[in-house]
JSON list of C-alpha atoms in Angstrom, two decimals:
[
{"chain": "A", "resi": 1, "resn": "ASP", "atom": "CA", "xyz": [210.11, 101.31, 120.68]},
{"chain": "A", "resi": 2, "resn": "ALA", "atom": "CA", "xyz": [206.48, 101.41, 121.68]},
{"chain": "A", "resi": 3, "resn": "GLY", "atom": "CA", "xyz": [205.52, 104.79, 123.11]},
{"chain": "A", "resi": 4, "resn": "ILE", "atom": "CA", "xyz": [204.96, 103.83, 126.72]},
{"chain": "A", "resi": 5, "resn": "THR", "atom": "CA", "xyz": [206.05, 105.97, 129.64]},
{"chain": "A", "resi": 6, "resn": "GLN", "atom": "CA", "xyz": [205.79, 104.97, 133.28]},
{"chain": "A", "resi": 7, "resn": "SER", "atom": "CA", "xyz": [206.11, 107.39, 136.14]},
{"chain": "A", "resi": 8, "resn": "PRO", "atom": "CA", "xyz": [207.68, 107.54, 138.58]},
{"chain": "A", "resi": 9, "resn": "ARG", "atom": "CA", "xyz": [210.54, 105.19, 137.72]},
{"chain": "A", "resi": 10, "resn": "HIS", "atom": "CA", "xyz": [211.51, 104.73, 141.35]},
{"chain": "A", "resi": 11, "resn": "LYS", "atom": "CA", "xyz": [209.60, 105.36, 144.54]},
{"chain": "A", "resi": 12, "resn": "VAL", "atom": "CA", "xyz": [210.09, 104.67, 148.21]},
{"chain": "A", "resi": 13, "resn": "THR", "atom": "CA", "xyz": [207.03, 105.02, 150.38]},
{"chain": "A", "resi": 14, "resn": "GLU", "atom": "CA", "xyz": [205.94, 104.20, 153.89]},
{"chain": "A", "resi": 15, "resn": "THR", "atom": "CA", "xyz": [203.54, 101.46, 154.90]},
{"chain": "A", "resi": 16, "resn": "GLY", "atom": "CA", "xyz": [199.96, 102.67, 154.97]},
{"chain": "A", "resi": 17, "resn": "THR", "atom": "CA", "xyz": [200.38, 105.52, 152.51]},
{"chain": "A", "resi": 18, "resn": "PRO", "atom": "CA", "xyz": [198.54, 105.70, 149.18]},
{"chain": "A", "resi": 19, "resn": "VAL", "atom": "CA", "xyz": [200.60, 105.42, 146.02]},
{"chain": "A", "resi": 20, "resn": "THR", "atom": "CA", "xyz": [199.65, 105.99, 142.39]},
{"chain": "A", "resi": 21, "resn": "LEU", "atom": "CA", "xyz": [201.67, 104.80, 139.43]},
{"chain": "A", "resi": 22, "resn": "ARG", "atom": "CA", "xyz": [201.02, 106.21, 135.99]},
{"chain": "A", "resi": 23, "resn": "CYS", "atom": "CA", "xyz": [201.27, 104.63, 132.56]},
{"chain": "A", "resi": 24, "resn": "HIS", "atom": "CA", "xyz": [201.02, 106.84, 129.50]},
{"chain": "A", "resi": 25, "resn": "GLN", "atom": "CA", "xyz": [200.94, 105.57, 125.91]},
{"chain": "A", "resi": 26, "resn": "THR", "atom": "CA", "xyz": [201.12, 107.36, 122.59]},
{"chain": "A", "resi": 27, "resn": "GLU", "atom": "CA", "xyz": [200.15, 104.34, 120.45]},
{"chain": "A", "resi": 28, "resn": "ASN", "atom": "CA", "xyz": [196.37, 104.65, 120.84]},
{"chain": "A", "resi": 29, "resn": "HIS", "atom": "CA", "xyz": [196.19, 100.95, 121.77]},
{"chain": "A", "resi": 30, "resn": "ARG", "atom": "CA", "xyz": [192.95, 99.69, 123.22]},
{"chain": "A", "resi": 31, "resn": "TYR", "atom": "CA", "xyz": [194.34, 97.33, 125.85]},
{"chain": "A", "resi": 32, "resn": "MET", "atom": "CA", "xyz": [196.52, 98.29, 128.80]},
{"chain": "A", "resi": 33, "resn": "TYR", "atom": "CA", "xyz": [197.85, 96.12, 131.60]},
{"chain": "A", "resi": 34, "resn": "TRP", "atom": "CA", "xyz": [199.60, 96.35, 134.93]},
{"chain": "A", "resi": 35, "resn": "TYR", "atom": "CA", "xyz": [201.95, 93.54, 135.93]},
{"chain": "A", "resi": 36, "resn": "ARG", "atom": "CA", "xyz": [204.20, 93.07, 138.91]},
{"chain": "A", "resi": 37, "resn": "GLN", "atom": "CA", "xyz": [207.44, 91.13, 138.83]},
{"chain": "A", "resi": 38, "resn": "ASP", "atom": "CA", "xyz": [208.87, 89.38, 141.85]},
{"chain": "A", "resi": 39, "resn": "PRO", "atom": "CA", "xyz": [211.69, 86.85, 142.18]},
{"chain": "A", "resi": 40, "resn": "GLY", "atom": "CA", "xyz": [210.39, 83.31, 141.91]},
{"chain": "A", "resi": 41, "resn": "HIS", "atom": "CA", "xyz": [206.99, 84.43, 140.66]},
{"chain": "A", "resi": 42, "resn": "GLY", "atom": "CA", "xyz": [207.72, 86.00, 137.32]},
{"chain": "A", "resi": 43, "resn": "LEU", "atom": "CA", "xyz": [205.34, 88.55, 135.89]},
{"chain": "A", "resi": 44, "resn": "ARG", "atom": "CA", "xyz": [201.79, 88.46, 137.23]},
{"chain": "A", "resi": 45, "resn": "LEU", "atom": "CA", "xyz": [198.80, 90.41, 136.01]},
{"chain": "A", "resi": 46, "resn": "ILE", "atom": "CA", "xyz": [197.28, 92.86, 138.48]},
{"chain": "A", "resi": 47, "resn": "HIS", "atom": "CA", "xyz": [194.57, 94.63, 136.47]},
{"chain": "A", "resi": 48, "resn": "TYR", "atom": "CA", "xyz": [193.88, 95.36, 132.85]},
{"chain": "A", "resi": 49, "resn": "SER", "atom": "CA", "xyz": [191.77, 97.69, 130.76]},
{"chain": "A", "resi": 50, "resn": "TYR", "atom": "CA", "xyz": [189.99, 97.04, 127.49]},
{"chain": "A", "resi": 51, "resn": "GLY", "atom": "CA", "xyz": [188.84, 100.59, 126.93]},
{"chain": "A", "resi": 52, "resn": "VAL", "atom": "CA", "xyz": [188.14, 103.91, 128.60]},
{"chain": "A", "resi": 53, "resn": "LYS", "atom": "CA", "xyz": [186.47, 103.23, 131.94]},
{"chain": "A", "resi": 54, "resn": "ASP", "atom": "CA", "xyz": [186.53, 99.47, 131.22]},
{"chain": "A", "resi": 55, "resn": "THR", "atom": "CA", "xyz": [188.76, 97.56, 133.58]},
{"chain": "A", "resi": 56, "resn": "ASP", "atom": "CA", "xyz": [188.95, 94.11, 135.12]},
{"chain": "A", "resi": 57, "resn": "LYS", "atom": "CA", "xyz": [190.93, 92.20, 137.71]},
{"chain": "A", "resi": 58, "resn": "GLY", "atom": "CA", "xyz": [193.90, 90.04, 137.08]},
{"chain": "A", "resi": 59, "resn": "GLU", "atom": "CA", "xyz": [195.57, 87.29, 139.06]},
{"chain": "A", "resi": 60, "resn": "VAL", "atom": "CA", "xyz": [196.86, 89.44, 141.96]},
{"chain": "A", "resi": 61, "resn": "SER", "atom": "CA", "xyz": [194.43, 92.35, 142.25]},
{"chain": "A", "resi": 62, "resn": "ASP", "atom": "CA", "xyz": [193.92, 92.49, 146.03]},
{"chain": "A", "resi": 63, "resn": "GLY", "atom": "CA", "xyz": [195.08, 95.83, 147.45]},
{"chain": "A", "resi": 64, "resn": "TYR", "atom": "CA", "xyz": [195.16, 97.52, 144.04]},
{"chain": "A", "resi": 65, "resn": "SER", "atom": "CA", "xyz": [192.74, 99.64, 142.07]},
{"chain": "A", "resi": 66, "resn": "VAL", "atom": "CA", "xyz": [192.97, 101.12, 138.60]},
{"chain": "A", "resi": 67, "resn": "SER", "atom": "CA", "xyz": [191.41, 103.83, 136.54]},
{"chain": "A", "resi": 68, "resn": "ARG", "atom": "CA", "xyz": [191.39, 104.71, 132.87]},
{"chain": "A", "resi": 69, "resn": "SER", "atom": "CA", "xyz": [189.72, 108.01, 132.08]},
{"chain": "A", "resi": 70, "resn": "LYS", "atom": "CA", "xyz": [191.54, 108.51, 128.75]},
{"chain": "A", "resi": 71, "resn": "THR", "atom": "CA", "xyz": [192.79, 106.06, 126.15]},
{"chain": "A", "resi": 72, "resn": "GLU", "atom": "CA", "xyz": [196.38, 107.07, 126.78]},
{"chain": "A", "resi": 73, "resn": "ASP", "atom": "CA", "xyz": [196.50, 106.88, 130.58]},
{"chain": "A", "resi": 74, "resn": "PHE", "atom": "CA", "xyz": [196.15, 103.93, 132.93]},
{"chain": "A", "resi": 75, "resn": "LEU", "atom": "CA", "xyz": [196.66, 104.53, 136.65]},
{"chain": "A", "resi": 76, "resn": "LEU", "atom": "CA", "xyz": [197.46, 101.94, 139.29]},
{"chain": "A", "resi": 77, "resn": "THR", "atom": "CA", "xyz": [196.71, 102.88, 142.89]},
{"chain": "A", "resi": 78, "resn": "LEU", "atom": "CA", "xyz": [197.79, 101.17, 146.06]},
{"chain": "A", "resi": 79, "resn": "GLU", "atom": "CA", "xyz": [195.24, 102.48, 148.54]},
{"chain": "A", "resi": 80, "resn": "SER", "atom": "CA", "xyz": [197.34, 101.65, 151.60]},
{"chain": "A", "resi": 81, "resn": "ALA", "atom": "CA", "xyz": [200.77, 100.34, 150.69]},
{"chain": "A", "resi": 82, "resn": "THR", "atom": "CA", "xyz": [202.13, 97.25, 152.42]},
{"chain": "A", "resi": 83, "resn": "SER", "atom": "CA", "xyz": [205.61, 95.73, 152.40]},
{"chain": "A", "resi": 84, "resn": "SER", "atom": "CA", "xyz": [204.30, 92.83, 150.30]},
{"chain": "A", "resi": 85, "resn": "GLN", "atom": "CA", "xyz": [203.67, 95.32, 147.52]},
{"chain": "A", "resi": 86, "resn": "THR", "atom": "CA", "xyz": [207.36, 96.07, 147.21]},
{"chain": "A", "resi": 87, "resn": "SER", "atom": "CA", "xyz": [207.99, 95.02, 143.62]},
{"chain": "A", "resi": 88, "resn": "VAL", "atom": "CA", "xyz": [208.77, 96.13, 140.12]},
{"chain": "A", "resi": 89, "resn": "TYR", "atom": "CA", "xyz": [205.65, 97.22, 138.28]},
{"chain": "A", "resi": 90, "resn": "PHE", "atom": "CA", "xyz": [205.35, 97.08, 134.52]},
{"chain": "A", "resi": 91, "resn": "CYS", "atom": "CA", "xyz": [202.72, 98.59, 132.30]},
{"chain": "A", "resi": 92, "resn": "ALA", "atom": "CA", "xyz": [202.02, 96.93, 128.95]},
{"chain": "A", "resi": 93, "resn": "ILE", "atom": "CA", "xyz": [199.89, 97.79, 125.94]},
{"chain": "A", "resi": 94, "resn": "SER", "atom": "CA", "xyz": [198.31, 95.76, 123.17]},
{"chain": "A", "resi": 95, "resn": "GLU", "atom": "CA", "xyz": [196.47, 96.84, 120.07]},
{"chain": "A", "resi": 96, "resn": "ALA", "atom": "CA", "xyz": [193.83, 94.10, 119.99]},
{"chain": "A", "resi": 97, "resn": "GLN", "atom": "CA", "xyz": [192.93, 90.73, 121.39]},
{"chain": "A", "resi": 98, "resn": "GLY", "atom": "CA", "xyz": [193.83, 87.46, 119.74]},
{"chain": "A", "resi": 99, "resn": "GLU", "atom": "CA", "xyz": [196.98, 87.19, 117.65]},
{"chain": "A", "resi": 100, "resn": "THR", "atom": "CA", "xyz": [198.53, 90.41, 118.78]},
{"chain": "A", "resi": 101, "resn": "GLU", "atom": "CA", "xyz": [201.60, 91.35, 120.74]},
{"chain": "A", "resi": 102, "resn": "ALA", "atom": "CA", "xyz": [202.07, 93.25, 123.98]},
{"chain": "A", "resi": 103, "resn": "PHE", "atom": "CA", "xyz": [204.79, 95.79, 124.62]},
{"chain": "A", "resi": 104, "resn": "PHE", "atom": "CA", "xyz": [206.13, 96.87, 127.97]},
{"chain": "A", "resi": 105, "resn": "GLY", "atom": "CA", "xyz": [207.05, 100.14, 129.59]},
{"chain": "A", "resi": 106, "resn": "GLN", "atom": "CA", "xyz": [210.34, 100.70, 131.41]},
{"chain": "A", "resi": 107, "resn": "GLY", "atom": "CA", "xyz": [208.99, 99.69, 134.81]},
{"chain": "A", "resi": 108, "resn": "THR", "atom": "CA", "xyz": [208.59, 101.33, 138.22]},
{"chain": "A", "resi": 109, "resn": "ARG", "atom": "CA", "xyz": [210.56, 100.05, 141.17]},
{"chain": "A", "resi": 110, "resn": "LEU", "atom": "CA", "xyz": [208.45, 100.54, 144.29]},
{"chain": "A", "resi": 111, "resn": "THR", "atom": "CA", "xyz": [209.79, 100.00, 147.78]},
{"chain": "A", "resi": 112, "resn": "VAL", "atom": "CA", "xyz": [207.43, 100.07, 150.75]},
{"chain": "A", "resi": 113, "resn": "VAL", "atom": "CA", "xyz": [209.24, 100.53, 154.07]},
{"chain": "B", "resi": 1, "resn": "GLN", "atom": "CA", "xyz": [201.21, 72.66, 138.50]},
{"chain": "B", "resi": 2, "resn": "LYS", "atom": "CA", "xyz": [202.18, 76.07, 137.18]},
{"chain": "B", "resi": 3, "resn": "GLU", "atom": "CA", "xyz": [200.48, 77.18, 134.00]},
{"chain": "B", "resi": 4, "resn": "VAL", "atom": "CA", "xyz": [203.75, 77.94, 132.25]},
{"chain": "B", "resi": 5, "resn": "GLU", "atom": "CA", "xyz": [206.88, 76.01, 133.17]},
{"chain": "B", "resi": 6, "resn": "GLN", "atom": "CA", "xyz": [210.43, 76.97, 132.35]},
{"chain": "B", "resi": 7, "resn": "ASN", "atom": "CA", "xyz": [213.74, 75.72, 133.66]},
{"chain": "B", "resi": 8, "resn": "SER", "atom": "CA", "xyz": [215.22, 78.61, 135.61]},
{"chain": "B", "resi": 9, "resn": "GLY", "atom": "CA", "xyz": [218.77, 77.80, 134.55]},
{"chain": "B", "resi": 10, "resn": "PRO", "atom": "CA", "xyz": [221.27, 79.21, 134.21]},
{"chain": "B", "resi": 11, "resn": "LEU", "atom": "CA", "xyz": [221.74, 77.68, 130.80]},
{"chain": "B", "resi": 12, "resn": "SER", "atom": "CA", "xyz": [225.35, 78.16, 129.81]},
{"chain": "B", "resi": 13, "resn": "VAL", "atom": "CA", "xyz": [226.41, 77.92, 126.16]},
{"chain": "B", "resi": 14, "resn": "PRO", "atom": "CA", "xyz": [229.66, 78.89, 124.46]},
{"chain": "B", "resi": 15, "resn": "GLU", "atom": "CA", "xyz": [229.75, 81.75, 122.00]},
{"chain": "B", "resi": 16, "resn": "GLY", "atom": "CA", "xyz": [228.71, 80.61, 118.53]},
{"chain": "B", "resi": 17, "resn": "ALA", "atom": "CA", "xyz": [226.70, 77.63, 119.77]},
{"chain": "B", "resi": 18, "resn": "ILE", "atom": "CA", "xyz": [222.96, 77.05, 119.58]},
{"chain": "B", "resi": 19, "resn": "ALA", "atom": "CA", "xyz": [220.98, 77.86, 122.72]},
{"chain": "B", "resi": 20, "resn": "SER", "atom": "CA", "xyz": [217.76, 75.89, 123.17]},
{"chain": "B", "resi": 21, "resn": "LEU", "atom": "CA", "xyz": [215.15, 77.24, 125.57]},
{"chain": "B", "resi": 22, "resn": "ASN", "atom": "CA", "xyz": [212.03, 75.27, 126.38]},
{"chain": "B", "resi": 23, "resn": "CYS", "atom": "CA", "xyz": [208.64, 76.01, 127.84]},
{"chain": "B", "resi": 24, "resn": "THR", "atom": "CA", "xyz": [205.65, 73.80, 128.61]},
{"chain": "B", "resi": 25, "resn": "TYR", "atom": "CA", "xyz": [202.14, 74.93, 129.38]},
{"chain": "B", "resi": 26, "resn": "SER", "atom": "CA", "xyz": [199.01, 73.39, 130.83]},
{"chain": "B", "resi": 27, "resn": "ASP", "atom": "CA", "xyz": [196.10, 75.25, 129.21]},
{"chain": "B", "resi": 28, "resn": "ARG", "atom": "CA", "xyz": [195.19, 73.61, 125.91]},
{"chain": "B", "resi": 29, "resn": "GLY", "atom": "CA", "xyz": [193.08, 76.65, 125.08]},
{"chain": "B", "resi": 30, "resn": "SER", "atom": "CA", "xyz": [196.16, 78.85, 124.78]},
{"chain": "B", "resi": 31, "resn": "GLN", "atom": "CA", "xyz": [196.20, 80.56, 121.43]},
{"chain": "B", "resi": 32, "resn": "SER", "atom": "CA", "xyz": [199.22, 82.82, 121.18]},
{"chain": "B", "resi": 33, "resn": "PHE", "atom": "CA", "xyz": [202.76, 82.31, 122.37]},
{"chain": "B", "resi": 34, "resn": "PHE", "atom": "CA", "xyz": [205.57, 84.76, 122.91]},
{"chain": "B", "resi": 35, "resn": "TRP", "atom": "CA", "xyz": [209.20, 84.90, 123.86]},
{"chain": "B", "resi": 36, "resn": "TYR", "atom": "CA", "xyz": [210.48, 87.96, 125.67]},
{"chain": "B", "resi": 37, "resn": "ARG", "atom": "CA", "xyz": [214.06, 88.79, 126.50]},
{"chain": "B", "resi": 38, "resn": "GLN", "atom": "CA", "xyz": [214.79, 90.66, 129.71]},
{"chain": "B", "resi": 39, "resn": "TYR", "atom": "CA", "xyz": [218.16, 92.08, 130.62]},
{"chain": "B", "resi": 40, "resn": "SER", "atom": "CA", "xyz": [218.85, 92.62, 134.31]},
{"chain": "B", "resi": 41, "resn": "GLY", "atom": "CA", "xyz": [217.07, 95.73, 135.55]},
{"chain": "B", "resi": 42, "resn": "LYS", "atom": "CA", "xyz": [215.28, 96.28, 132.26]},
{"chain": "B", "resi": 43, "resn": "SER", "atom": "CA", "xyz": [211.80, 95.66, 130.93]},
{"chain": "B", "resi": 44, "resn": "PRO", "atom": "CA", "xyz": [210.75, 92.61, 128.89]},
{"chain": "B", "resi": 45, "resn": "GLU", "atom": "CA", "xyz": [211.42, 93.00, 125.16]},
{"chain": "B", "resi": 46, "resn": "LEU", "atom": "CA", "xyz": [209.40, 90.97, 122.67]},
{"chain": "B", "resi": 47, "resn": "ILE", "atom": "CA", "xyz": [211.61, 88.90, 120.38]},
{"chain": "B", "resi": 48, "resn": "MET", "atom": "CA", "xyz": [209.27, 86.28, 118.90]},
{"chain": "B", "resi": 49, "resn": "SER", "atom": "CA", "xyz": [205.60, 85.50, 118.60]},
{"chain": "B", "resi": 50, "resn": "ILE", "atom": "CA", "xyz": [204.12, 82.27, 117.26]},
{"chain": "B", "resi": 51, "resn": "TYR", "atom": "CA", "xyz": [200.49, 81.37, 116.76]},
{"chain": "B", "resi": 52, "resn": "SER", "atom": "CA", "xyz": [200.39, 78.08, 114.83]},
{"chain": "B", "resi": 53, "resn": "ASN", "atom": "CA", "xyz": [202.16, 74.75, 115.02]},
{"chain": "B", "resi": 54, "resn": "GLY", "atom": "CA", "xyz": [205.57, 74.51, 113.45]},
{"chain": "B", "resi": 55, "resn": "ASP", "atom": "CA", "xyz": [208.62, 76.71, 113.21]},
{"chain": "B", "resi": 56, "resn": "LYS", "atom": "CA", "xyz": [208.94, 80.44, 112.79]},
{"chain": "B", "resi": 57, "resn": "GLU", "atom": "CA", "xyz": [212.30, 81.95, 112.00]},
{"chain": "B", "resi": 58, "resn": "ASP", "atom": "CA", "xyz": [213.49, 85.53, 112.45]},
{"chain": "B", "resi": 59, "resn": "GLY", "atom": "CA", "xyz": [217.18, 86.10, 111.97]},
{"chain": "B", "resi": 60, "resn": "ARG", "atom": "CA", "xyz": [219.11, 84.03, 114.50]},
{"chain": "B", "resi": 61, "resn": "PHE", "atom": "CA", "xyz": [215.92, 83.15, 116.39]},
{"chain": "B", "resi": 62, "resn": "THR", "atom": "CA", "xyz": [213.57, 80.24, 115.70]},
{"chain": "B", "resi": 63, "resn": "ALA", "atom": "CA", "xyz": [210.42, 79.64, 117.70]},
{"chain": "B", "resi": 64, "resn": "GLN", "atom": "CA", "xyz": [208.84, 76.19, 117.64]},
{"chain": "B", "resi": 65, "resn": "LEU", "atom": "CA", "xyz": [205.30, 75.40, 118.72]},
{"chain": "B", "resi": 66, "resn": "ASN", "atom": "CA", "xyz": [203.74, 71.99, 119.29]},
{"chain": "B", "resi": 67, "resn": "LYS", "atom": "CA", "xyz": [200.21, 72.37, 120.62]},
{"chain": "B", "resi": 68, "resn": "ALA", "atom": "CA", "xyz": [199.58, 68.63, 120.86]},
{"chain": "B", "resi": 69, "resn": "SER", "atom": "CA", "xyz": [202.52, 68.24, 123.22]},
{"chain": "B", "resi": 70, "resn": "GLN", "atom": "CA", "xyz": [201.93, 71.65, 124.80]},
{"chain": "B", "resi": 71, "resn": "TYR", "atom": "CA", "xyz": [205.40, 73.01, 124.43]},
{"chain": "B", "resi": 72, "resn": "VAL", "atom": "CA", "xyz": [207.05, 75.97, 122.81]},
{"chain": "B", "resi": 73, "resn": "SER", "atom": "CA", "xyz": [210.76, 76.44, 122.36]},
{"chain": "B", "resi": 74, "resn": "LEU", "atom": "CA", "xyz": [213.19, 79.10, 121.27]},
{"chain": "B", "resi": 75, "resn": "LEU", "atom": "CA", "xyz": [216.43, 78.37, 119.45]},
{"chain": "B", "resi": 76, "resn": "ILE", "atom": "CA", "xyz": [219.15, 81.00, 119.26]},
{"chain": "B", "resi": 77, "resn": "ARG", "atom": "CA", "xyz": [221.77, 80.25, 116.64]},
{"chain": "B", "resi": 78, "resn": "ASP", "atom": "CA", "xyz": [225.31, 81.62, 116.73]},
{"chain": "B", "resi": 79, "resn": "SER", "atom": "CA", "xyz": [224.82, 82.73, 120.34]},
{"chain": "B", "resi": 80, "resn": "GLN", "atom": "CA", "xyz": [226.55, 85.97, 121.29]},
{"chain": "B", "resi": 81, "resn": "PRO", "atom": "CA", "xyz": [227.51, 87.35, 124.70]},
{"chain": "B", "resi": 82, "resn": "SER", "atom": "CA", "xyz": [224.85, 90.03, 124.13]},
{"chain": "B", "resi": 83, "resn": "ASP", "atom": "CA", "xyz": [222.24, 87.26, 124.17]},
{"chain": "B", "resi": 84, "resn": "SER", "atom": "CA", "xyz": [222.97, 86.71, 127.87]},
{"chain": "B", "resi": 85, "resn": "ALA", "atom": "CA", "xyz": [219.67, 87.57, 129.53]},
{"chain": "B", "resi": 86, "resn": "THR", "atom": "CA", "xyz": [216.57, 86.00, 131.02]},
{"chain": "B", "resi": 87, "resn": "TYR", "atom": "CA", "xyz": [214.12, 84.64, 128.46]},
{"chain": "B", "resi": 88, "resn": "LEU", "atom": "CA", "xyz": [210.46, 84.69, 129.38]},
{"chain": "B", "resi": 89, "resn": "CYS", "atom": "CA", "xyz": [207.90, 82.41, 127.81]},
{"chain": "B", "resi": 90, "resn": "ALA", "atom": "CA", "xyz": [204.38, 83.83, 127.74]},
{"chain": "B", "resi": 91, "resn": "LEU", "atom": "CA", "xyz": [201.05, 82.73, 126.40]},
{"chain": "B", "resi": 92, "resn": "SER", "atom": "CA", "xyz": [197.72, 84.37, 125.81]},
{"chain": "B", "resi": 93, "resn": "THR", "atom": "CA", "xyz": [194.40, 82.68, 126.38]},
{"chain": "B", "resi": 94, "resn": "GLY", "atom": "CA", "xyz": [190.92, 83.99, 125.83]},
{"chain": "B", "resi": 95, "resn": "THR", "atom": "CA", "xyz": [189.92, 87.57, 125.74]},
{"chain": "B", "resi": 96, "resn": "ALA", "atom": "CA", "xyz": [191.85, 90.78, 126.16]},
{"chain": "B", "resi": 97, "resn": "SER", "atom": "CA", "xyz": [195.22, 89.21, 125.27]},
{"chain": "B", "resi": 98, "resn": "LYS", "atom": "CA", "xyz": [196.14, 88.76, 128.91]},
{"chain": "B", "resi": 99, "resn": "LEU", "atom": "CA", "xyz": [199.54, 87.18, 129.21]},
{"chain": "B", "resi": 100, "resn": "THR", "atom": "CA", "xyz": [200.59, 84.38, 131.54]},
{"chain": "B", "resi": 101, "resn": "PHE", "atom": "CA", "xyz": [204.34, 84.17, 132.04]},
{"chain": "B", "resi": 102, "resn": "GLY", "atom": "CA", "xyz": [206.79, 81.52, 133.05]},
{"chain": "B", "resi": 103, "resn": "THR", "atom": "CA", "xyz": [209.42, 82.49, 135.57]},
{"chain": "B", "resi": 104, "resn": "GLY", "atom": "CA", "xyz": [212.08, 82.68, 132.89]},
{"chain": "B", "resi": 105, "resn": "THR", "atom": "CA", "xyz": [215.31, 80.90, 131.93]},
{"chain": "B", "resi": 106, "resn": "ARG", "atom": "CA", "xyz": [218.58, 82.70, 132.49]},
{"chain": "B", "resi": 107, "resn": "LEU", "atom": "CA", "xyz": [220.94, 82.25, 129.56]},
{"chain": "B", "resi": 108, "resn": "GLN", "atom": "CA", "xyz": [224.68, 82.81, 129.86]},
{"chain": "B", "resi": 109, "resn": "VAL", "atom": "CA", "xyz": [226.76, 82.90, 126.70]},
{"chain": "B", "resi": 110, "resn": "THR", "atom": "CA", "xyz": [230.40, 82.36, 127.54]},
{"chain": "B", "resi": 111, "resn": "LEU", "atom": "CA", "xyz": [233.43, 83.52, 125.57]}
]
């Protein structure tokens, strides 16, 4: 299994509070991604990183920010959580672009009440 | 039109039969194609990748890619109850290997 650890695995938070999810990898892969998974929508890309301090937006980036200060860590922050951000969040890593595969972490189930 | 289309299922096949899962896509620039398996409550697990037209076999799994017709399929031979899961089709286009997913097909293998 790819060395990807997400924390926390489960979190319940209140509307309007900030939340940070962490993804830690031991594979030294260049690319890291945050996806969310919702019924009827499948997996959708939130943000991704192509190197330390290099990040870009994905399909559903509104309300989210990310940071990558070290190769191994990629943080996803919800500045002010809303109920629409209740979802399962997955981190993924990939070694390179092009013909290369992505591997997923265990996921974080976030509930905003 | 969604970028990646899959029939949501459930697709029900008897144990030992061949399960055929299909996926169509709209972006002709797509370069890499993947099949992930996801058990309920678990994370997606990569089972096949395919990058060129034709068939690619790995054990009981065969991925088929036809770029001209813009479809990719996954065949599972000798289906087992443990194959019961949701199968996600994904493709990668352009830089940074960003993946676009279909909504998945739920497969049920019956005894």
